[in-house]
Coordinates of C-alpha atoms and ligand atoms in Angstrom, one line a residue:
X1 CA -100.3 233.5 67.2
X2 CA -101.3 237.1 67.0
X3 CA -104.2 238.0 69.0
X4 CA -107.3 239.0 67.0
X5 CA -106.0 237.7 63.6
X6 CA -106.7 234.0 62.7
X7 CA -104.3 232.4 60.4
X8 CA -105.9 230.5 57.7
X9 CA -105.1 226.8 57.8
X10 CA -104.7 226.7 54.0
X11 CA -105.1 229.2 51.3
X12 CA -108.6 229.7 49.8
X13 CA -107.3 228.8 46.3
X14 CA -105.5 225.7 47.5
X15 CA -106.4 223.1 44.8
X16 CA -106.4 220.2 47.4
X17 CA -109.5 222.0 48.8
X18 CA -111.6 221.2 45.5
X19 CA -110.0 217.8 45.3
X20 CA -111.2 216.9 48.8
X21 CA -114.7 218.3 48.1
X22 CA -114.8 216.2 44.8
X23 CA -113.4 213.1 46.7
X24 CA -116.3 213.5 49.4
X25 CA -119.0 213.8 46.7
X26 CA -117.6 210.6 45.2
X27 CA -117.7 208.8 48.5
X28 CA -121.1 210.1 49.3
X29 CA -122.3 208.7 45.9
X30 CA -121.2 205.4 46.9
X31 CA -117.8 204.8 45.4
X32 CA -116.2 203.7 48.7
X33 CA -113.2 202.5 46.7
X34 CA -112.1 206.1 45.8
X35 CA -109.4 207.8 47.7
X36 CA -108.2 211.5 47.9
X37 CA -104.7 212.2 47.1
X38 CA -102.5 213.2 50.1
X39 CA -100.0 216.1 49.2
X40 CA -96.4 216.0 50.2
X41 CA -97.1 219.1 52.3
X42 CA -98.5 216.8 55.1
X43 CA -100.2 219.9 56.6
X44 CA -103.7 220.1 58.3
X45 CA -105.5 219.9 55.2
X46 CA -103.6 216.6 54.4
X47 CA -104.5 215.5 57.8
X48 CA -108.3 216.0 57.2
X49 CA -107.8 214.4 53.7
X50 CA -106.2 211.3 55.5
X51 CA -109.0 211.2 58.0
X52 CA -111.5 211.1 55.3
X53 CA -109.6 208.4 53.6
X54 CA -109.6 206.4 56.7
X55 CA -113.3 207.0 57.2
X56 CA -113.8 205.8 53.7
X57 CA -111.8 202.7 54.4
X58 CA -113.9 201.8 57.5
X59 CA -117.0 202.4 55.4
X60 CA -115.8 200.2 52.8
X61 CA -115.0 197.4 55.2
X62 CA -118.5 197.7 57.1
X63 CA -120.1 197.7 53.5
X64 CA -118.3 194.7 52.4
X65 CA -119.1 192.9 55.6
X66 CA -122.8 193.7 55.2
X67 CA -122.8 192.5 51.7
X68 CA -121.3 189.2 52.8
X69 CA -124.0 189.0 55.4
X70 CA -126.7 189.7 53.0
X71 CA -125.3 187.2 50.6
X72 CA -125.2 184.5 53.4
X73 CA -128.8 185.4 54.5
X74 CA -129.9 185.1 50.9
X75 CA -128.3 181.7 50.5
X76 CA -130.0 180.6 53.7
X77 CA -133.3 181.8 52.4
X78 CA -132.9 180.2 49.0
X79 CA -132.2 176.9 51.0
X80 CA -135.1 177.2 53.3
X81 CA -137.2 178.0 50.3
X82 CA -136.1 174.9 48.4
X83 CA -136.7 172.8 51.7
X84 CA -140.1 174.2 51.9
X85 CA -140.7 173.4 48.2
X86 CA -139.6 169.9 48.9
X87 CA -141.7 169.6 52.0
X88 CA -144.6 170.9 50.0
X89 CA -144.2 168.2 47.6
X90 CA -143.0 165.3 49.8
X91 CA -144.5 163.2 52.4
X92 CA -142.2 163.6 55.5
X93 CA -142.7 160.1 56.9
X94 CA -141.9 157.9 53.7
X95 CA -140.1 160.5 51.6
X96 CA -142.5 159.7 48.7
X97 CA -144.2 162.3 46.8
X98 CA -147.3 163.9 48.4
X99 CA -150.8 164.7 46.9
X100 CA -149.8 168.0 45.2
X101 CA -146.7 166.5 43.7
X102 CA -148.9 163.5 42.4
X103 CA -151.3 165.8 41.0
X104 CA -148.7 167.8 39.2
X105 CA -147.0 164.7 37.9
X106 CA -150.3 163.4 36.5
X107 CA -150.9 166.6 34.9
X108 CA -147.6 166.8 33.3
X109 CA -147.9 163.1 32.2
X110 CA -151.1 163.9 30.6
X111 CA -149.8 167.0 28.7
X112 CA -146.8 165.1 27.4
X113 CA -148.0 161.5 26.9
X114 CA -150.6 162.2 24.2
X115 CA -148.3 160.6 21.6
X116 CA -146.7 157.8 23.8
X117 CA -149.8 156.3 25.3
X118 CA -152.0 157.3 28.2
X119 CA -150.9 157.8 31.8
X120 CA -152.5 155.5 34.4
X121 CA -153.1 156.2 37.9
X122 CA -153.1 153.4 40.5
X123 CA -154.5 154.1 43.8
X124 CA -153.8 151.7 46.8
X125 CA -155.3 151.4 50.3
X126 CA -153.9 149.0 52.8
X127 CA -156.7 146.5 54.1
X128 CA -155.8 146.2 57.9
X129 CA -153.9 149.2 58.7
X130 CA -156.1 150.8 61.1
X131 CA -156.3 147.6 63.4
X132 CA -152.5 147.4 63.1
X133 CA -152.2 151.0 64.3
X134 CA -154.8 150.5 66.9
X135 CA -153.4 147.5 68.4
X136 CA -149.6 147.8 67.9
X137 CA -149.2 151.5 68.2
X138 CA -148.2 154.4 66.0
X139 CA -144.5 153.5 66.0
X140 CA -145.3 150.1 64.4
X141 CA -147.9 151.8 62.1
X142 CA -145.2 154.2 60.8
X143 CA -142.8 151.1 60.3
X144 CA -145.4 149.4 58.2
X145 CA -146.0 152.5 56.1
X146 CA -142.3 153.0 55.3
X147 CA -141.9 149.3 54.4
X148 CA -144.9 149.6 52.3
X149 CA -143.5 152.6 50.6
X150 CA -140.2 151.1 50.0
X151 CA -141.9 147.9 48.5
X152 CA -144.1 149.9 46.1
X153 CA -141.1 152.0 44.9
X154 CA -139.3 148.8 44.2
X155 CA -142.1 147.4 42.2
X156 CA -142.3 150.2 39.7
X157 CA -140.1 152.0 37.0
X158 CA -137.9 154.8 38.1
X159 CA -140.1 157.1 35.8
X160 CA -143.1 156.3 37.7
X161 CA -144.1 158.7 40.5
X162 CA -145.1 157.2 43.8
X163 CA -147.0 159.2 46.4
X164 CA -148.5 158.8 49.9
X165 CA -151.7 160.6 49.9
X166 CA -152.3 160.4 53.7
X167 CA -153.1 157.8 56.2
X168 CA -152.7 154.3 54.5
X169 CA -153.4 155.6 51.0
X170 CA -150.7 155.5 48.3
X171 CA -150.8 156.3 44.6
X172 CA -148.7 155.7 41.5
X173 CA -148.7 157.7 38.4
X174 CA -147.3 155.8 35.4
X175 CA -146.6 157.9 32.5
X176 CA -147.4 156.6 29.0
X177 CA -148.5 153.3 30.0
X178 CA -152.2 152.0 29.3
X179 CA -154.4 149.8 31.3
X180 CA -153.0 146.3 30.6
X181 CA -149.4 147.0 31.3
X182 CA -150.5 149.0 34.5
X183 CA -152.5 146.0 35.7
X184 CA -149.3 143.9 35.5
X185 CA -147.5 146.5 37.7
X186 CA -150.5 146.6 40.1
X187 CA -150.2 142.9 40.4
X188 CA -146.5 143.2 41.0
X189 CA -147.1 145.6 43.8
X190 CA -149.8 143.3 45.4
X191 CA -147.3 140.4 45.4
X192 CA -144.7 142.6 46.9
X193 CA -147.2 143.7 49.6
X194 CA -148.3 140.1 50.4
X195 CA -144.8 139.2 51.8
X196 CA -144.9 139.5 55.6
X197 CA -143.7 142.6 57.4
X198 CA -141.1 142.1 60.2
X199 CA -141.8 144.4 63.1
X200 CA -139.4 144.3 66.2
X201 CA -141.4 141.8 68.1
X202 CA -143.7 140.2 65.6
X203 CA -144.4 139.6 61.9
X204 CA -147.6 140.9 60.4
X205 CA -149.3 140.8 57.0
X206 CA -151.2 143.8 55.5
X207 CA -152.7 143.3 52.1
X208 CA -153.9 146.2 49.9
X209 CA -156.9 147.1 47.6
X210 CA -156.1 148.6 44.3
X211 CA -158.0 150.9 41.9
X212 CA -156.8 151.8 38.5
X213 CA -157.8 154.6 36.1
X214 CA -156.6 155.4 32.6
X215 CA -156.1 159.2 31.8
X216 CA -158.4 159.5 28.8
X217 CA -157.8 162.8 27.1
X218 CA -160.1 165.6 28.7
X219 CA -160.2 164.5 32.1
X220 CA -158.7 166.4 34.9
X221 CA -156.2 164.9 37.4
X222 CA -158.7 165.2 40.0
X223 CA -161.2 163.2 37.9
X224 CA -158.7 160.4 37.6
X225 CA -158.0 160.5 41.1
X226 CA -161.6 160.2 42.0
X227 CA -162.2 157.2 39.4
X228 CA -159.2 155.3 40.8
X229 CA -160.7 155.8 44.3
X230 CA -164.1 154.5 43.1
X231 CA -162.2 151.4 41.4
X232 CA -160.2 150.9 44.6
X233 CA -163.4 150.9 46.8
X234 CA -164.8 148.1 44.4
X235 CA -161.7 146.0 45.3
X236 CA -162.1 146.8 49.0
X237 CA -165.6 145.5 48.8
X238 CA -164.7 142.3 47.3
X239 CA -162.1 141.4 50.0
X240 CA -158.2 141.7 50.4
X241 CA -155.6 142.0 47.7
X242 CA -157.8 142.9 44.7
X243 CA -157.3 145.2 41.6
X244 CA -160.3 146.8 39.9
X245 CA -160.0 149.0 36.6
X246 CA -162.4 152.1 36.8
X247 CA -165.6 151.8 34.7
X248 CA -168.5 154.1 34.9
X249 CA -170.9 151.6 36.3
X250 CA -168.8 151.6 39.5
X251 CA -170.0 155.1 40.2
X252 CA -173.5 153.9 40.6
X253 CA -172.3 151.3 42.9
X254 CA -170.6 153.8 44.9
X255 CA -173.6 156.0 45.1
X256 CA -175.8 153.2 46.2
X257 CA -173.3 152.1 49.0
X258 CA -172.9 155.5 50.2
X259 CA -176.7 156.0 50.4
X260 CA -176.9 152.6 52.2
X261 CA -174.4 153.8 54.7
X262 CA -176.4 157.1 55.5
X263 CA -179.5 154.9 55.8
X264 CA -177.6 152.4 58.1
X265 CA -176.4 155.4 60.4
X266 CA -179.9 156.5 60.6
X267 CA -181.1 153.1 61.5
X268 CA -178.6 152.4 64.0
X269 CA -179.4 155.8 65.7
X270 CA -183.1 155.3 65.4
X271 CA -185.0 152.2 65.5
X272 CA -184.4 150.6 62.1
X273 CA -182.5 147.5 63.4
X274 CA -184.3 144.5 65.0
X275 CA -183.2 141.1 66.4
X276 CA -184.4 137.6 65.2
X277 CA -183.8 134.7 67.5
X278 CA -182.8 131.1 66.3
X279 CA -183.2 128.2 68.7
X280 CA -180.1 126.3 69.8
X281 CA -181.4 122.6 70.5
X282 CA -180.3 119.9 72.9
X283 CA -180.0 117.0 70.5
X284 CA -181.0 114.3 73.0
X285 CA -184.3 115.9 74.1
X286 CA -185.3 118.4 71.5
X287 CA -185.5 121.0 74.1
X288 CA -184.5 124.7 73.1
X289 CA -181.5 125.4 75.4
X290 CA -181.0 128.8 74.1
X291 CA -181.4 131.3 71.2
X292 CA -178.7 133.1 68.9
X293 CA -179.6 136.8 68.4
X294 CA -179.2 137.6 64.8
X295 CA -179.6 141.3 63.7
X296 CA -181.6 142.3 60.7
X297 CA -182.1 145.9 59.3
X298 CA -185.7 146.8 58.4
X299 CA -184.8 149.1 55.4
X300 CA -187.6 151.7 54.7
X301 CA -187.6 151.0 50.9
X302 CA -185.4 147.9 50.4
X303 CA -187.3 145.7 52.9
X304 CA -185.4 143.4 55.2
X305 CA -181.6 143.4 54.8
X306 CA -179.4 140.5 56.3
X307 CA -176.4 141.1 58.4
X308 CA -173.9 139.8 55.8
X309 CA -174.8 142.7 53.6
X310 CA -174.7 145.4 56.2
X311 CA -172.2 144.3 59.0
X312 CA -169.1 144.8 56.7
X313 CA -170.5 148.4 55.8
X314 CA -170.8 149.0 59.6
X315 CA -167.3 147.9 60.3
X316 CA -165.9 149.9 57.7
X317 CA -167.7 153.1 58.5
X318 CA -166.9 152.8 62.3
X319 CA -170.6 152.0 63.0
X320 CA -170.0 148.6 64.4
X321 CA -169.5 149.5 68.1
X322 CA -172.7 151.4 68.2
X323 CA -174.6 148.6 66.4
X324 CA -172.9 145.9 68.7
X325 CA -174.0 147.9 71.8
X326 CA -177.6 148.1 70.4
X327 CA -177.7 144.3 69.8
X328 CA -176.1 143.4 73.2
X329 CA -178.6 145.7 75.1
X330 CA -181.7 144.5 73.2
X331 CA -180.8 140.9 73.5
X332 CA -180.1 140.9 77.2
X333 CA -183.1 142.9 78.0
X334 CA -185.2 140.4 75.9
X335 CA -183.6 137.7 78.0
X336 CA -184.8 139.4 81.1
X337 CA -188.3 139.6 79.9
X338 CA -188.4 135.8 79.1
X339 CA -187.0 135.0 82.5
X340 CA -189.5 137.4 84.1
X341 CA -192.4 135.9 82.2
X342 CA -191.1 132.5 83.3
X343 CA -190.9 131.2 79.8
X344 CA -187.4 130.1 80.3
X345 CA -185.3 128.9 83.2
X346 CA -181.7 129.8 84.4
X347 CA -180.1 127.3 82.0
X348 CA -181.3 129.2 79.0
X349 CA -178.7 131.1 77.2
X350 CA -178.8 134.0 74.6
X351 CA -176.0 134.2 72.3
X352 CA -174.7 137.3 70.9
X353 CA -172.3 137.9 68.0
X354 CA -169.6 140.3 68.6
X355 CA -167.1 141.9 66.1
X356 CA -163.5 141.8 66.4
X357 CA -163.6 145.7 66.8
X358 CA -165.5 145.2 70.1
X359 CA -162.6 143.5 71.5
X360 CA -160.4 146.3 70.6
X361 CA -162.1 148.8 73.0
X362 CA -162.1 148.2 76.8
X363 CA -165.3 150.0 76.7
X364 CA -167.1 146.9 75.6
X365 CA -166.2 145.0 78.8
X366 CA -167.8 147.9 80.6
X367 CA -170.8 147.9 78.4
X368 CA -171.4 144.2 79.1
X369 CA -170.8 144.7 82.8
X370 CA -173.3 147.5 82.7
X371 CA -176.1 145.6 81.0
X372 CA -175.6 142.7 83.2
X373 CA -176.0 144.9 86.2
X374 CA -178.9 146.7 84.8
X375 CA -180.9 143.5 83.9
X376 CA -179.6 141.4 86.7
X377 CA -179.5 138.4 84.4
X378 CA -177.0 135.6 85.3
X379 CA -173.8 136.2 83.3
X380 CA -173.5 132.6 82.3
X381 CA -176.8 133.0 80.5
X382 CA -175.2 135.3 78.0
X383 CA -172.8 133.7 75.5
X384 CA -170.7 136.0 73.2
X385 CA -169.8 134.6 69.9
X386 CA -166.7 135.7 68.1
X387 CA -165.6 134.4 64.7
X388 CA -162.7 132.1 64.5
X389 CA -161.2 134.3 61.9
X390 CA -161.1 137.3 64.3
X391 CA -159.8 135.3 67.1
X392 CA -157.0 133.9 64.9
X393 CA -156.0 137.3 63.7
X394 CA -156.3 138.7 67.3
X395 CA -153.6 140.5 69.4
X396 CA -152.8 141.0 72.9
X397 CA -155.7 143.4 73.5
X398 CA -158.2 140.8 72.2
X399 CA -156.8 138.2 74.6
X400 CA -157.0 140.9 77.4
X401 CA -160.5 141.6 76.5
X402 CA -161.6 138.0 76.2
X403 CA -160.1 137.4 79.7
X404 CA -161.9 140.4 81.0
X405 CA -165.1 139.2 79.6
X406 CA -164.6 135.7 81.2
X407 CA -164.0 137.4 84.4
X408 CA -167.4 138.7 84.2
X409 CA -168.8 135.2 84.0
X410 CA -170.2 135.4 80.4
X411 CA -169.6 132.5 78.1
X412 CA -167.4 132.8 75.1
X413 CA -167.8 130.7 72.0
X414 CA -165.7 130.6 68.9
X415 CA -168.0 131.0 65.9
X416 CA -167.6 129.5 62.4
X417 CA -165.2 126.9 63.9
X418 CA -163.3 125.1 61.2
X419 CA -163.1 128.0 58.7
X420 CA -160.2 130.1 60.4
X421 CA -157.6 127.7 61.0
X422 CA -157.1 128.0 64.7
X423 CA -154.5 125.6 65.9
X424 CA -155.1 123.1 68.7
X425 CA -152.6 124.9 70.9
X426 CA -154.7 127.9 70.4
X427 CA -157.8 126.2 71.5
X428 CA -156.2 125.2 74.7
X429 CA -154.8 128.6 75.4
X430 CA -157.9 130.7 74.6
X431 CA -160.3 131.8 77.3
X432 CA -163.2 130.2 75.5
X433 CA -165.8 127.6 76.6
X434 CA -167.3 126.3 73.4
X435 CA -167.0 126.3 69.8
X436 CA -169.7 126.6 67.2
X437 CA -168.6 124.4 64.3
X438 CA -169.3 125.9 60.9
X439 CA -172.0 124.4 58.8
X440 CA -169.5 123.6 55.9
X441 CA -168.3 120.8 58.2
X442 CA -171.6 118.9 58.3
X443 CA -172.9 119.7 54.9
X444 CA -171.9 116.2 53.6
X445 CA -173.6 114.2 56.5
X446 CA -176.1 112.0 55.0
X447 CA -174.5 112.3 51.4
X448 CA -170.6 111.8 51.9
X449 CA -169.8 108.5 53.6
X450 CA -166.7 109.9 55.1
X451 CA -168.3 112.9 56.7
X452 CA -169.4 111.2 59.9
X453 CA -165.6 110.3 60.6
X454 CA -164.6 113.8 60.1
X455 CA -167.4 115.1 62.6
X456 CA -166.4 112.5 65.1
X457 CA -162.8 113.5 64.7
X458 CA -163.5 117.2 65.2
X459 CA -165.7 116.4 68.1
X460 CA -163.0 114.5 69.7
X461 CA -160.4 117.3 69.2
X462 CA -162.7 119.9 70.6
X463 CA -163.5 117.9 73.7
X464 CA -159.6 116.8 74.1
X465 CA -159.1 120.7 74.6
X466 CA -161.7 120.7 77.3
X467 CA -164.4 122.4 75.3
X468 CA -167.8 121.5 74.0
X469 CA -169.3 122.0 70.5
X470 CA -172.4 123.2 69.0
X471 CA -173.2 122.2 65.5
X472 CA -174.7 124.9 63.2
X473 CA -176.5 124.7 59.9
X474 CA -178.4 121.6 60.4
X475 CA -180.8 121.5 57.5
X476 CA -182.1 117.9 57.4
X477 CA -183.3 115.2 59.6
X478 CA -180.5 112.9 58.6
X479 CA -177.9 115.5 59.7
X480 CA -179.6 115.9 63.1
X481 CA -179.7 112.0 63.4
X482 CA -176.3 111.5 62.7
X483 CA -175.0 114.3 64.9
X484 CA -177.0 112.7 67.7
X485 CA -175.6 109.3 67.0
X486 CA -172.1 110.6 67.1
X487 CA -172.6 112.1 70.6
X488 CA -173.0 115.8 69.5
X489 CA -174.9 117.6 72.3
X490 CA -176.3 120.8 70.7
X491 CA -177.2 121.9 67.4
X492 CA -178.8 124.7 65.5
X493 CA -180.2 125.1 61.9
X494 CA -183.2 125.6 59.6
X495 CA -184.2 122.0 60.2
X496 CA -185.3 122.8 63.7
X497 CA -186.1 126.5 63.2
X498 CA -185.2 129.6 61.2
X499 CA -184.4 132.7 63.2
X500 CA -187.8 134.1 64.2
X501 CA -189.0 137.3 65.7
X502 CA -189.0 137.5 69.5
X503 CA -192.9 137.3 69.4
X504 CA -192.7 133.9 68.0
X505 CA -190.2 132.5 70.7
X506 CA -193.0 131.7 73.2
X507 CA -194.6 129.4 70.9
X508 CA -191.5 127.8 69.9
X509 CA -190.7 127.1 73.5
X510 CA -194.1 125.8 74.4
X511 CA -193.7 123.3 71.6
X512 CA -190.2 122.3 72.3
X513 CA -191.0 121.5 76.0
X514 CA -194.2 119.6 74.9
X515 CA -192.9 117.6 72.1
X516 CA -189.2 118.6 71.5
X517 CA -188.1 120.3 68.3
X518 CA -188.2 117.7 65.5
X519 CA -185.5 115.4 66.7
Ligands
C2E601 P1 -173.4 133.3 62.2 O1 -173.1 134.0 63.6 O2 -172.6 132.0 62.0 O3 -174.9 132.9 62.2 C1 -175.4 131.9 61.5 C2 -175.9 132.4 60.2 O4 -176.5 131.1 59.5 C3 -177.2 133.1 60.3 O5 -177.3 134.0 59.3 C4 -178.3 132.1 60.2 O6 -179.5 132.6 59.9 C5 -177.8 131.1 59.3 N1 -178.3 129.7 59.4 C6 -178.8 129.2 60.6 N2 -179.2 127.9 60.3 C7 -179.0 127.8 59.0 C8 -179.0 126.7 58.3 O7 -179.6 125.5 58.5 N3 -178.7 126.7 56.9 C9 -178.1 127.8 56.5 N4 -177.7 127.7 55.2 N5 -178.0 128.9 57.2 C10 -178.2 128.9 58.6 P2 -177.5 135.5 59.3 O8 -178.6 135.8 60.4 O9 -177.7 136.0 58.0 O10 -176.3 136.0 59.9 C11 -174.9 135.8 59.3 C12 -173.7 136.4 59.9 O11 -173.9 137.9 60.3 C13 -173.8 135.7 61.3 O12 -173.2 134.4 61.2 C14 -172.9 136.7 62.0 O13 -171.5 136.4 61.8 C15 -173.2 137.9 61.5 N6 -174.2 138.7 62.4 C16 -175.4 138.4 62.7 N7 -176.0 139.3 63.6 C17 -174.8 139.9 64.1 C18 -174.7 140.8 65.1 O14 -175.7 141.2 65.9 N8 -173.4 141.4 65.4 C19 -172.5 141.0 64.6 N9 -171.2 141.6 64.8 N10 -172.6 140.0 63.5 C20 -173.6 139.6 63.3
MG602 MG1 -173.1 133.4 65.4
MG603 MG1 -171.5 130.7 62.5

């Protein structure tokens, strides 16, 4: 090389130079597949061109990989989106449609069905689910829900949409159906749900209440759902395994019921409840051996309301524990006052009705312990009455609670005995002291000649189990007489006295010790 003089690598007018420039411009504009031709000269300019081509090659590979990745990601995003859409429309536990999917199906059925008949919505709520869940646990609860879901699905057509709306509430949309046909399907669903459900360690039954509403033109899906709900509540109010079709009159019933519930809540919190006491009589002497506390509700506008009307509402609304605690406290404090006033002795007992819900909470045992401690009444002077139906349906926890209560020394009595099918083995096993025989078992005394034999048999059975019986609902002298002759010890009924206010009890006690209560 000559010093001071640079030799050009290639001539200024070399055509490859402009080819190179054009090639770079093409690559820069995104055409990564284009390549620049290499000349046979294989000189330095060609080396640059080859380098540029290699760079283009790399760029193209990187670009293709990037495209593939973008495509993969997009695919994943699409799948996630589809999954989310499904989740947004599906109940994860049962795989059934959810509320949004149901409302969409209802809307589309309404839009399309005008010609082929009206769509019908059927709403379904399980009757005993809460207590199953509470007593057997959530895993068992989930199993019940999935079984119910499967049975409902199996009872309807493929074109019907079955949804779980949450909790133990299900719904079915039946396109182009009509009320009569839907009611048939509803009965089929009820029948399917009546079958026992097998859980790992037990078999249970869980009925349902159904409400049906027909999609008249002009009603929104929300309206229909609300109407089906109103009809479903009418079914629930009548007991298990019913189906009601919506009618406008039911709206009024619902409004009254919800008003009544508000009032009841206020009564339980305030001082709207009161106790009446009905004497229990020793048949031999006519002496009052104790009383049963019976709750009444003094309603501000409707007057006195009886427990059969409001206890079920309180149970439904979760108010029963609070109500029960009030009854327990009030009755035991009342007993304390009667004892203090020397109106009654230590053999006198107060019977208190408790609800099945009370046994489901261990707090109840503590409440009983607390009130006994507070009042220092003898535990055996307090007898808790629990209906036979509640005991027969009971579970481990119930038996545990009963044992705990017995441990406190209070008496336990099976109420309405003879109506709930408790077996003899049950009677022997349960930690109870007494049964109170339902009044339906003595109704025929004095009119039906075969009745005394039945009473005698029941008495024998009860005693064979080591228990004693109280006979309730005695309305006539003949009934009282025959019970006494059959060897029955205690009875209760209008014949002796109706339930009375606590103020009237001292008079009754005085009369009973002076002359006996009409025996
Ligand atoms: P129950 O415990 O079997 O109470 C007996 C019911 O029969 C009472 O009705 C009583 O007034 C009525 N009775 C008494 N003698 C006769 C009679 O000779 N003939 C007829 N026909 N009836 C008679 P009541 O007070 O309306 O109570 C109804 C049910 O409400 C009770 O049945 C009990 O299951 C429930 N209950 C009452 N008070 C309470 C309470 O404080 N808590 C709970 N959980 N339930 C209660
Ligand atoms: Mg009772
Ligand atoms: Mg009873």
